[in-house]
mmCIF file of C-alpha atoms in Angstrom:
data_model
loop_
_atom_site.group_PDB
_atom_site.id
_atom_site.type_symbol
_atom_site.label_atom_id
_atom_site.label_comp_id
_atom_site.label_asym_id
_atom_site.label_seq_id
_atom_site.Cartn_x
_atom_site.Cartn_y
_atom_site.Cartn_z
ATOM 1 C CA UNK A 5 21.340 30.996 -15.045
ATOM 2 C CA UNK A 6 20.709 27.340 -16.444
ATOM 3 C CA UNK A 7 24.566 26.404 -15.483
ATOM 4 C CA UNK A 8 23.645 27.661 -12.129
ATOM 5 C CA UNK A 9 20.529 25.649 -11.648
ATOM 6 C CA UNK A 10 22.458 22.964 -12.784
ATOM 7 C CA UNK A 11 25.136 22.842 -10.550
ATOM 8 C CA UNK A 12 22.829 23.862 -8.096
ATOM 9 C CA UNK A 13 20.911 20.679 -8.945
ATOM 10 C CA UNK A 14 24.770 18.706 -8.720
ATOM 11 C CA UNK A 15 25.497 20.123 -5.579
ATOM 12 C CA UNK A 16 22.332 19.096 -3.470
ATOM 13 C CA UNK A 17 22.301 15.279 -4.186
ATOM 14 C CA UNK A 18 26.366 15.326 -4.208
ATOM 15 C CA UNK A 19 26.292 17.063 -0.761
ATOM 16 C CA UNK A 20 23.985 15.103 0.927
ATOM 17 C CA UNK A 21 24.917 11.465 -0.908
ATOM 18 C CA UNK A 22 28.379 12.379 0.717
ATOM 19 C CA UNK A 23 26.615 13.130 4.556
ATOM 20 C CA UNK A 24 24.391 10.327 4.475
ATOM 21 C CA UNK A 25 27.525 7.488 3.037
ATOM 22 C CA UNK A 26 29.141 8.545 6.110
ATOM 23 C CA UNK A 27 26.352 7.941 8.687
ATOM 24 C CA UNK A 28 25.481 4.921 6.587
ATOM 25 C CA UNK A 29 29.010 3.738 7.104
ATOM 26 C CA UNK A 30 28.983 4.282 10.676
ATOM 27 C CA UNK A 31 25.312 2.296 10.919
ATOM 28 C CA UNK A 32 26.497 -0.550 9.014
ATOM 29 C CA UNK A 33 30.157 -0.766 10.444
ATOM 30 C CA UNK A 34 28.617 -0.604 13.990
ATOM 31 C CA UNK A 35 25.918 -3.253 13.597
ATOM 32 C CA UNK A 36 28.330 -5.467 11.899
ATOM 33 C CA UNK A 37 30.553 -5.297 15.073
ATOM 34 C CA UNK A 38 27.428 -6.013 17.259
ATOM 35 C CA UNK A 39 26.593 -8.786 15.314
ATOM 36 C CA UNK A 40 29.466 -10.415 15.246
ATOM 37 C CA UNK A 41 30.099 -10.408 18.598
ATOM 38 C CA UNK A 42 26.844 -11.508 19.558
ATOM 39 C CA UNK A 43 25.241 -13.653 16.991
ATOM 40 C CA UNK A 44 22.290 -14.632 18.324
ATOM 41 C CA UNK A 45 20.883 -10.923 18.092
ATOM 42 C CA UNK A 46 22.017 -10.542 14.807
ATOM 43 C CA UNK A 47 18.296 -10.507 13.933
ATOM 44 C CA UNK A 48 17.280 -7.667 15.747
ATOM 45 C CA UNK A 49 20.127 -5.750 15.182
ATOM 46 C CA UNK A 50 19.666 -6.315 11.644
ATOM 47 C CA UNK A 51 15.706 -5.264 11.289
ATOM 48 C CA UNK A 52 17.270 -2.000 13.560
ATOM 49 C CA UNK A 53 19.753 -1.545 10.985
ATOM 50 C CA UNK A 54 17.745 -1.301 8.157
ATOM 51 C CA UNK A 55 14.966 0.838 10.008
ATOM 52 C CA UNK A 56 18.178 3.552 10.601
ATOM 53 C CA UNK A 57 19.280 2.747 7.333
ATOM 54 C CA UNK A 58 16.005 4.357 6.337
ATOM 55 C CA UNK A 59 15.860 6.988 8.582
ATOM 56 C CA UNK A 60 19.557 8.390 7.058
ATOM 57 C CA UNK A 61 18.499 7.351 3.328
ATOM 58 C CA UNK A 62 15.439 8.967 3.439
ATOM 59 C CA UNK A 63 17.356 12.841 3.845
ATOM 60 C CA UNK A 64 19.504 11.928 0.800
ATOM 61 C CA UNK A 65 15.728 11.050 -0.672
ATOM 62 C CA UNK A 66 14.912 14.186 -0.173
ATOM 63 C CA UNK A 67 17.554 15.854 -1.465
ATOM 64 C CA UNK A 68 17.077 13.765 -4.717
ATOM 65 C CA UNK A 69 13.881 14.841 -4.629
ATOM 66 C CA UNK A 70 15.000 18.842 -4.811
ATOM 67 C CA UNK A 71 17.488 17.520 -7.668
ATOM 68 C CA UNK A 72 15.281 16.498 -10.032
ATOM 69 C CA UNK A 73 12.977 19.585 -8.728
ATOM 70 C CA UNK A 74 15.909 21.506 -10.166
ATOM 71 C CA UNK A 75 16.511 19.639 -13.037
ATOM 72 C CA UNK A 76 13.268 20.145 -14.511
ATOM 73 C CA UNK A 77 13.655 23.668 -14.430
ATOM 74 C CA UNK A 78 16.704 23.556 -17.083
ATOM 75 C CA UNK B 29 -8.070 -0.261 -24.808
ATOM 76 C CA UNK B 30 -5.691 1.227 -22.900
ATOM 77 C CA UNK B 31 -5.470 4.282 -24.971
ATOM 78 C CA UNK B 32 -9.280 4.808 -23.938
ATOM 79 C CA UNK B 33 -8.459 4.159 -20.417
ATOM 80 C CA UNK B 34 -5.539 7.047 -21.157
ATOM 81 C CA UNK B 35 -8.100 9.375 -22.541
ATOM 82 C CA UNK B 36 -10.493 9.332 -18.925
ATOM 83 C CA UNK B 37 -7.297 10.584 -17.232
ATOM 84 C CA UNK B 38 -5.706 7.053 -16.384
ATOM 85 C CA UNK B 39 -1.710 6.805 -15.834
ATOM 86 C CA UNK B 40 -0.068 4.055 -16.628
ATOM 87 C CA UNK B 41 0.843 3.596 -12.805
ATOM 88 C CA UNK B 42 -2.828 3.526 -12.354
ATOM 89 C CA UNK B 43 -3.852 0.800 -14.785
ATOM 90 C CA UNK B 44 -0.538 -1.548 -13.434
ATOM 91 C CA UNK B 45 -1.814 -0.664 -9.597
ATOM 92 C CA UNK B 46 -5.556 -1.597 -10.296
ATOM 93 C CA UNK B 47 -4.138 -5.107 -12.253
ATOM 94 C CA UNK B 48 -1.836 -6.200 -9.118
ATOM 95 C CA UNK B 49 -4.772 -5.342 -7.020
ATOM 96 C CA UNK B 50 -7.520 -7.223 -8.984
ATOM 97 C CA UNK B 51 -4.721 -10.171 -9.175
ATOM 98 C CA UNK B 52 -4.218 -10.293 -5.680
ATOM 99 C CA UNK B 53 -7.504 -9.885 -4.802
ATOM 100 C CA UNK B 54 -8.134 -13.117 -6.973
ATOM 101 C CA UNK B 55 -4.821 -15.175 -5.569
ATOM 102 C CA UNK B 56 -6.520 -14.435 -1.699
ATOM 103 C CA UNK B 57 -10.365 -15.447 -2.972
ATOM 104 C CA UNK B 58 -8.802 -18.542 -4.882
ATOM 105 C CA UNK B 59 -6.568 -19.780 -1.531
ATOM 106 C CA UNK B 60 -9.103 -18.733 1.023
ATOM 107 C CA UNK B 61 -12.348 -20.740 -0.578
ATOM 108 C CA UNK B 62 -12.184 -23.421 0.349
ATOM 109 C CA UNK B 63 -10.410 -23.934 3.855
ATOM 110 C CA UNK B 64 -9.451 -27.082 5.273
ATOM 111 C CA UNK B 65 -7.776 -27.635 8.867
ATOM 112 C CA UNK B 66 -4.908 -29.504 6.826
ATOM 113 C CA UNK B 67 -3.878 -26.997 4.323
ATOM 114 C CA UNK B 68 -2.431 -28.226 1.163
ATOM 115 C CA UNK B 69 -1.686 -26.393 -2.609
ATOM 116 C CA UNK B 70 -1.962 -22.784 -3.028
ATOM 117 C CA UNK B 71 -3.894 -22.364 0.514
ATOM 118 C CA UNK B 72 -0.460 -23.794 2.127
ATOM 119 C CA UNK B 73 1.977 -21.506 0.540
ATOM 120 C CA UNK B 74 -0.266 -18.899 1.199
ATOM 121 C CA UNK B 75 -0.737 -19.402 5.096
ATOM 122 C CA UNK B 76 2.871 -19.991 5.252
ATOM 123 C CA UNK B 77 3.573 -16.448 3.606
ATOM 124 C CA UNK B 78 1.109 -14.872 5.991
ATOM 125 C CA UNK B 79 1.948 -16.882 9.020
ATOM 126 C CA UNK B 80 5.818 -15.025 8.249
ATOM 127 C CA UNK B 81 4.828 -11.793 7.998
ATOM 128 C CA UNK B 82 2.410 -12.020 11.016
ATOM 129 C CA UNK B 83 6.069 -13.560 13.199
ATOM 130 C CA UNK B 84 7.893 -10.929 11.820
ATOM 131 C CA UNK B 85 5.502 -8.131 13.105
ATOM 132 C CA UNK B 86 5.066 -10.384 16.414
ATOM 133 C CA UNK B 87 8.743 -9.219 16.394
ATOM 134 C CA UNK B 88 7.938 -5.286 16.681
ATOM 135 C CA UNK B 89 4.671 -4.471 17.741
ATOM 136 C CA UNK B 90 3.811 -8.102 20.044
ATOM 137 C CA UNK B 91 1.679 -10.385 19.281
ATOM 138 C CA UNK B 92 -1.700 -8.911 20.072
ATOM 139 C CA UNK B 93 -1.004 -6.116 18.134
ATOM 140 C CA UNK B 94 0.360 -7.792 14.683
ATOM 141 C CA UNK B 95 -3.114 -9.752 14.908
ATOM 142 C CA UNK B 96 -4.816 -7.017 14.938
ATOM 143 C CA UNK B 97 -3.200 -4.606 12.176
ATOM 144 C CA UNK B 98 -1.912 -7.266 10.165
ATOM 145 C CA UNK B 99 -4.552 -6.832 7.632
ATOM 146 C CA UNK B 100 -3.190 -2.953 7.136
ATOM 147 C CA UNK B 101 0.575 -3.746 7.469
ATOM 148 C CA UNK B 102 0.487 -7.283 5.830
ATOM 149 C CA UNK B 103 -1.356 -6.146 2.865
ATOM 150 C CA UNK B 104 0.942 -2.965 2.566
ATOM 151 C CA UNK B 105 3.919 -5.351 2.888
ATOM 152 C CA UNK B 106 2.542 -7.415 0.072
ATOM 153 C CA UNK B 107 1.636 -4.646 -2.213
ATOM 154 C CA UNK B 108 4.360 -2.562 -2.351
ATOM 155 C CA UNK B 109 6.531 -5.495 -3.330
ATOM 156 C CA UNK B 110 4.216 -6.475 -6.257
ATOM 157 C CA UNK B 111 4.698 -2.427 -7.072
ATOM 158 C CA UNK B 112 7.749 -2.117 -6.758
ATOM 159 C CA UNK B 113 8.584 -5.451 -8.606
ATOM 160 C CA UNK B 114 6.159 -4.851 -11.508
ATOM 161 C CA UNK B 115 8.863 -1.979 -12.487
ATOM 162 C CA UNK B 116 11.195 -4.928 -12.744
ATOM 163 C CA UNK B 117 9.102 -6.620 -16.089
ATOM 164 C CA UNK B 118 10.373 -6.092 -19.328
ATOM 165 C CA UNK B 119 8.946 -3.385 -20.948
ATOM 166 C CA UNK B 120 8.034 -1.390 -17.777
ATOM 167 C CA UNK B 121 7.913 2.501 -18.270
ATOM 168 C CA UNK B 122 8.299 1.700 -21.963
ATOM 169 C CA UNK B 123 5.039 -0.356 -23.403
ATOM 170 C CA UNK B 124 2.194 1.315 -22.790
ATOM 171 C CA UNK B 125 -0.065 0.685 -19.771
ATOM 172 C CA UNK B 126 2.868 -1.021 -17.436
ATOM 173 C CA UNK B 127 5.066 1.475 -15.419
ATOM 174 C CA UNK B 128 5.692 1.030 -11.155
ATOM 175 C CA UNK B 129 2.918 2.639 -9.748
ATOM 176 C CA UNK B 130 5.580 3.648 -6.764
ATOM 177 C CA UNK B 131 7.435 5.863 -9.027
ATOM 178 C CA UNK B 132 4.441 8.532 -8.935
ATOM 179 C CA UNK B 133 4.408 10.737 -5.588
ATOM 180 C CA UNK B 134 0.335 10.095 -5.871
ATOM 181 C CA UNK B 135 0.563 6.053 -5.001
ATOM 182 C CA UNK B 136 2.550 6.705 -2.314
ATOM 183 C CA UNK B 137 1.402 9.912 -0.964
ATOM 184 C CA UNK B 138 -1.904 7.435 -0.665
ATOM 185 C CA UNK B 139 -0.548 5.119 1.290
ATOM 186 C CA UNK B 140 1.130 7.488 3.181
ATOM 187 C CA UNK B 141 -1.864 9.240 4.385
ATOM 188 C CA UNK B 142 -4.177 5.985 5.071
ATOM 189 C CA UNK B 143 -1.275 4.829 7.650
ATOM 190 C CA UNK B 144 -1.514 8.571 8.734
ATOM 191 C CA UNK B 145 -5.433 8.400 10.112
ATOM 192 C CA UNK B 146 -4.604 5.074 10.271
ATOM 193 C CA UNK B 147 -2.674 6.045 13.005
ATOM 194 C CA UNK B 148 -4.733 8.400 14.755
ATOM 195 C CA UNK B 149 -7.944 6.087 14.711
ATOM 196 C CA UNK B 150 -5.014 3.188 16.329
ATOM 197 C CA UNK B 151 -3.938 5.792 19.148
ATOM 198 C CA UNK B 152 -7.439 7.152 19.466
ATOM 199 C CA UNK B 153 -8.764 3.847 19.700
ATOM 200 C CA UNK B 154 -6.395 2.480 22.492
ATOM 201 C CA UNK B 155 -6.571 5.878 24.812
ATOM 202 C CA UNK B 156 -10.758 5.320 24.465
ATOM 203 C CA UNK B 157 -11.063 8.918 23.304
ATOM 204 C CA UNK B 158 -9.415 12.416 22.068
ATOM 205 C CA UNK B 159 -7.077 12.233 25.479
ATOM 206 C CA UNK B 160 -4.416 10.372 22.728
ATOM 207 C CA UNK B 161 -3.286 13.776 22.204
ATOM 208 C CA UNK B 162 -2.057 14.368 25.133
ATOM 209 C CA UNK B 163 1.293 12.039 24.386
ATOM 210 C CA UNK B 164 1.939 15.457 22.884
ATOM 211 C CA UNK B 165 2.657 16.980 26.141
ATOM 212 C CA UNK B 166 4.324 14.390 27.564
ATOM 213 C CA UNK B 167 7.874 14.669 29.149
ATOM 214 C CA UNK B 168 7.631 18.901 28.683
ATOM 215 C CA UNK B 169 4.852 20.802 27.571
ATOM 216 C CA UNK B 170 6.478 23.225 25.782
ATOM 217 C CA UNK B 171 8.153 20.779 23.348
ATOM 218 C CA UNK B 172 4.396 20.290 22.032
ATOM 219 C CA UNK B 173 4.679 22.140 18.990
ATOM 220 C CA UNK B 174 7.787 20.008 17.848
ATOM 221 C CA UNK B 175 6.074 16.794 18.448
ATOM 222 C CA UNK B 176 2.739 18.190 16.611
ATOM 223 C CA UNK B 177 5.053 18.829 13.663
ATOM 224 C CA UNK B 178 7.063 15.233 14.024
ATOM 225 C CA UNK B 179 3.824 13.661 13.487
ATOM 226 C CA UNK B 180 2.219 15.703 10.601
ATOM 227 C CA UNK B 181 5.872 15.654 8.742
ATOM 228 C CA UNK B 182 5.620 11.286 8.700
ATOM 229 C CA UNK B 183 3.187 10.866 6.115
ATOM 230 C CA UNK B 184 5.370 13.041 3.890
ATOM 231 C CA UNK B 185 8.374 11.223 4.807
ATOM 232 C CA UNK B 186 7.247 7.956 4.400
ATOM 233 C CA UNK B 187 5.785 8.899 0.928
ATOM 234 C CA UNK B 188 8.733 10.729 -0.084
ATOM 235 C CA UNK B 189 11.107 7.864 0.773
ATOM 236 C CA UNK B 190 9.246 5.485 -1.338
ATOM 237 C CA UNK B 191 8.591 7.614 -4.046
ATOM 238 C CA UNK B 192 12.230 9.066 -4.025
ATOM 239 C CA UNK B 193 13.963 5.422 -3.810
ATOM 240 C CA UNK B 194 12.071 3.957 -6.680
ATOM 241 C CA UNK B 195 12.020 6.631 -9.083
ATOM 242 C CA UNK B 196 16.018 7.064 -7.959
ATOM 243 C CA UNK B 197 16.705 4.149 -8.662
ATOM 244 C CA UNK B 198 15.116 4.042 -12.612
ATOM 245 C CA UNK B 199 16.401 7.113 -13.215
ATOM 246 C CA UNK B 200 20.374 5.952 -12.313
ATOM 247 C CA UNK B 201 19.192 2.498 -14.402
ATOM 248 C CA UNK B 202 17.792 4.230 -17.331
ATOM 249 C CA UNK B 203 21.228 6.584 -17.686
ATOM 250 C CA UNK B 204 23.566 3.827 -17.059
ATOM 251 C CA UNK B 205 21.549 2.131 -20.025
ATOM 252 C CA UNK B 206 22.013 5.221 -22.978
ATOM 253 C CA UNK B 207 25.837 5.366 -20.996
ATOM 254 C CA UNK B 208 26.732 1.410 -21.540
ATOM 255 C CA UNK B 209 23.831 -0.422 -22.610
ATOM 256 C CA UNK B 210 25.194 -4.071 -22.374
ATOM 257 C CA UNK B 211 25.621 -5.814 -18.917
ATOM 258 C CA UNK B 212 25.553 -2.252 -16.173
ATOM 259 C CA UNK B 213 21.905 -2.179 -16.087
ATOM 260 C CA UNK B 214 21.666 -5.890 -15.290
ATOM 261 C CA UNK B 215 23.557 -4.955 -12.345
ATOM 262 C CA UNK B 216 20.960 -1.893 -11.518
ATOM 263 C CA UNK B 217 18.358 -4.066 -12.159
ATOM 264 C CA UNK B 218 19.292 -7.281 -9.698
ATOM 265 C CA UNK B 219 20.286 -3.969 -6.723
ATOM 266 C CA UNK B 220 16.720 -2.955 -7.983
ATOM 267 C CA UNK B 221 15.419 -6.241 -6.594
ATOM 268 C CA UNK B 222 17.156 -5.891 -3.084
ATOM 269 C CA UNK B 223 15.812 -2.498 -3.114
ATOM 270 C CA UNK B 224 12.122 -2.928 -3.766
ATOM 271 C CA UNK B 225 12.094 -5.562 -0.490
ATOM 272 C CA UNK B 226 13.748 -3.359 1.102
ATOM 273 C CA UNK B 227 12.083 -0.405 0.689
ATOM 274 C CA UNK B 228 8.508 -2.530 1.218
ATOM 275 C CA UNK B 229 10.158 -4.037 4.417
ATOM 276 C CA UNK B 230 10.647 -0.833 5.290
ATOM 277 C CA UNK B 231 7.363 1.370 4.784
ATOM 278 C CA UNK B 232 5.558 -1.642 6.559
ATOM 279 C CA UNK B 233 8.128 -1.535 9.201
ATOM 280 C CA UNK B 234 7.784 2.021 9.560
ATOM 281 C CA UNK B 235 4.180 1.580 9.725
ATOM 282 C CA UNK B 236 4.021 -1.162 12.195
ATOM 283 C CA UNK B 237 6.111 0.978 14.714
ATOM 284 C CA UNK B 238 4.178 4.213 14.275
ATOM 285 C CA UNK B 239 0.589 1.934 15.448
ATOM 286 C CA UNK B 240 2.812 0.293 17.973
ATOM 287 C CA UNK B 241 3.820 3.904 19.110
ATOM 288 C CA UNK B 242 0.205 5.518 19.197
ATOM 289 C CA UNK B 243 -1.447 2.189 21.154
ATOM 290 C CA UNK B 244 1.913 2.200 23.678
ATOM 291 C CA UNK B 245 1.605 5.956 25.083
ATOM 292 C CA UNK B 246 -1.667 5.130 26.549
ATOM 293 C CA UNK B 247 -0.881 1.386 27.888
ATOM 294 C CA UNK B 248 2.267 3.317 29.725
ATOM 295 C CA UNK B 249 -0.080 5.552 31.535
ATOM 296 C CA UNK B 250 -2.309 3.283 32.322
ATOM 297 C CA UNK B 251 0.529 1.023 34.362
ATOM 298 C CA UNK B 252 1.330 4.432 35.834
#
């Protein structure tokens, strides 16, 4: 049963790390492009960026957050 | 004395919060006695840092608002990146009495929950009554229940993110330290840097849109 919760534990923050790389990926790879080709709203695209950033980030938080829920119980 | 402060039920994130707040209570009575038209010292550096954050919420919520909620998002701003930094002194979660206070759920759920009413009073405020609520309703009524729960999930959210990030982020640099303990946590630790502005940047952020959101609905209608 402690293996279990364990991988259990593995399996949550590995699952959603891997969901929330890719839309991080796709955030940062398409603001990039935006800001490159038009620099002069690279600073509004870039406070956007990091507000989505945070939106996407904060499902792998909570995922984290079940984790260590899970980890405490070994 | 900081065993006896243990022994009335005191964390250690406690005792570092209260310090960073009686310190920067002190910094803003020190800078702010006494004013002069032609700033100069500590009262300059400290208008300049203020005059930034109040052009970088300009930015989001216009310039009438940021005046106004400054004070909430400003001083949020400010002390979540002492937090978050005070994690970053030698020592921290080790010596007694000095651990991040945004590594506990409480701190954060705390903040979390004055932006929350924060909030409401903002929206309630701008629609000059209870009739705030309605933005609930707005483009279908049905959809009202899914809106309800959008806003009563943010507080936990926003507390969750904050709390999750920084304790995260110990956590992978205290493992990395028992796995190689020589020159991989001074790379956690200068990422930890980036992330505690970030993260700050972010739960003001957050909170500036959420009060630009509630006094907006109402200024819409009122156009209408």
């Amino acid at each position: 049963m402690t293996g279990l919760i364990a991988v259990a534990a593995a399996l949550a923050i590995g699952i959603a790390a891997f969901g929330s790389a890719l839309g991080q990926g796709n955030v940062a790879s398409k603001a990039l492009e935006g800001m490159a080709r038009q620099p002069e709203a690279a600073g509004m695209l870039r406070t956007n960026m990091i507000l989505a950033l945070a939106f996407i980030e904060s499902l792998s938080i909570y995922a984290l957050v079940i984790a260590f829920l899970l980890a405490a119980k070994i | 004395m900081i065993s006896a402060l243990h022994n009335i039920g005191m964390t250690d994130g406690m005792i570092t919060s209260s310090i960073i707040t009686i310190v920067l209570s002190i910094l803003a009575i020190v800078a702010g006695r006494h004013l002069r038209i032609v700033p100069s010292g500590l009262q300059n550096a400290v208008e300049m840092a203020v005059e930034g954050l109040l052009n970088f919420f300009s930015d989001i919520m216009g310039r009438k608002l940021a005046r106004q909620y400054l004070p909430l998002v400003g001083t949020l701003f400010i002390y979540i990146l002492c937090c978050n930094y005070s994690g970053l002194l030698p020592g921290a979660g080790e010596i007694n009495g000095l651990s991040a206070p945004t590594n506990s759920i409480n701190c954060t759920a705390a903040m979390a929950i004055t932006v929350f009413i924060m909030t409401q009073v903002a929206g309630i405020k701008a629609a000059r009554g209870p009739k705030y609520y309605l933005h609930l309703f707005k483009p279908v009524a049905f959809i009202a229940p899914l809106m309800a729960i959008e806003m009563l999930v943010r507080p936990l959210s926003l507390s969750l993110r904050l709390y999750g990030n920084v304790l995260g982020e110990e956590t992978a640099t205290h493992v990395f330290f028992q796995l190689i303990p020589i020159g991989v946590p001074v790379i956690m630790q200068a990422l930890s840097i980036l992330m505690g502005l970030i993260q700050a940047l972010v739960f003001s952020l957050l909170t500036a849109i959420y009060l630009s959101e509630a006094c907006e609905t109402e200024e819409l209608e009122a156009h209408e």
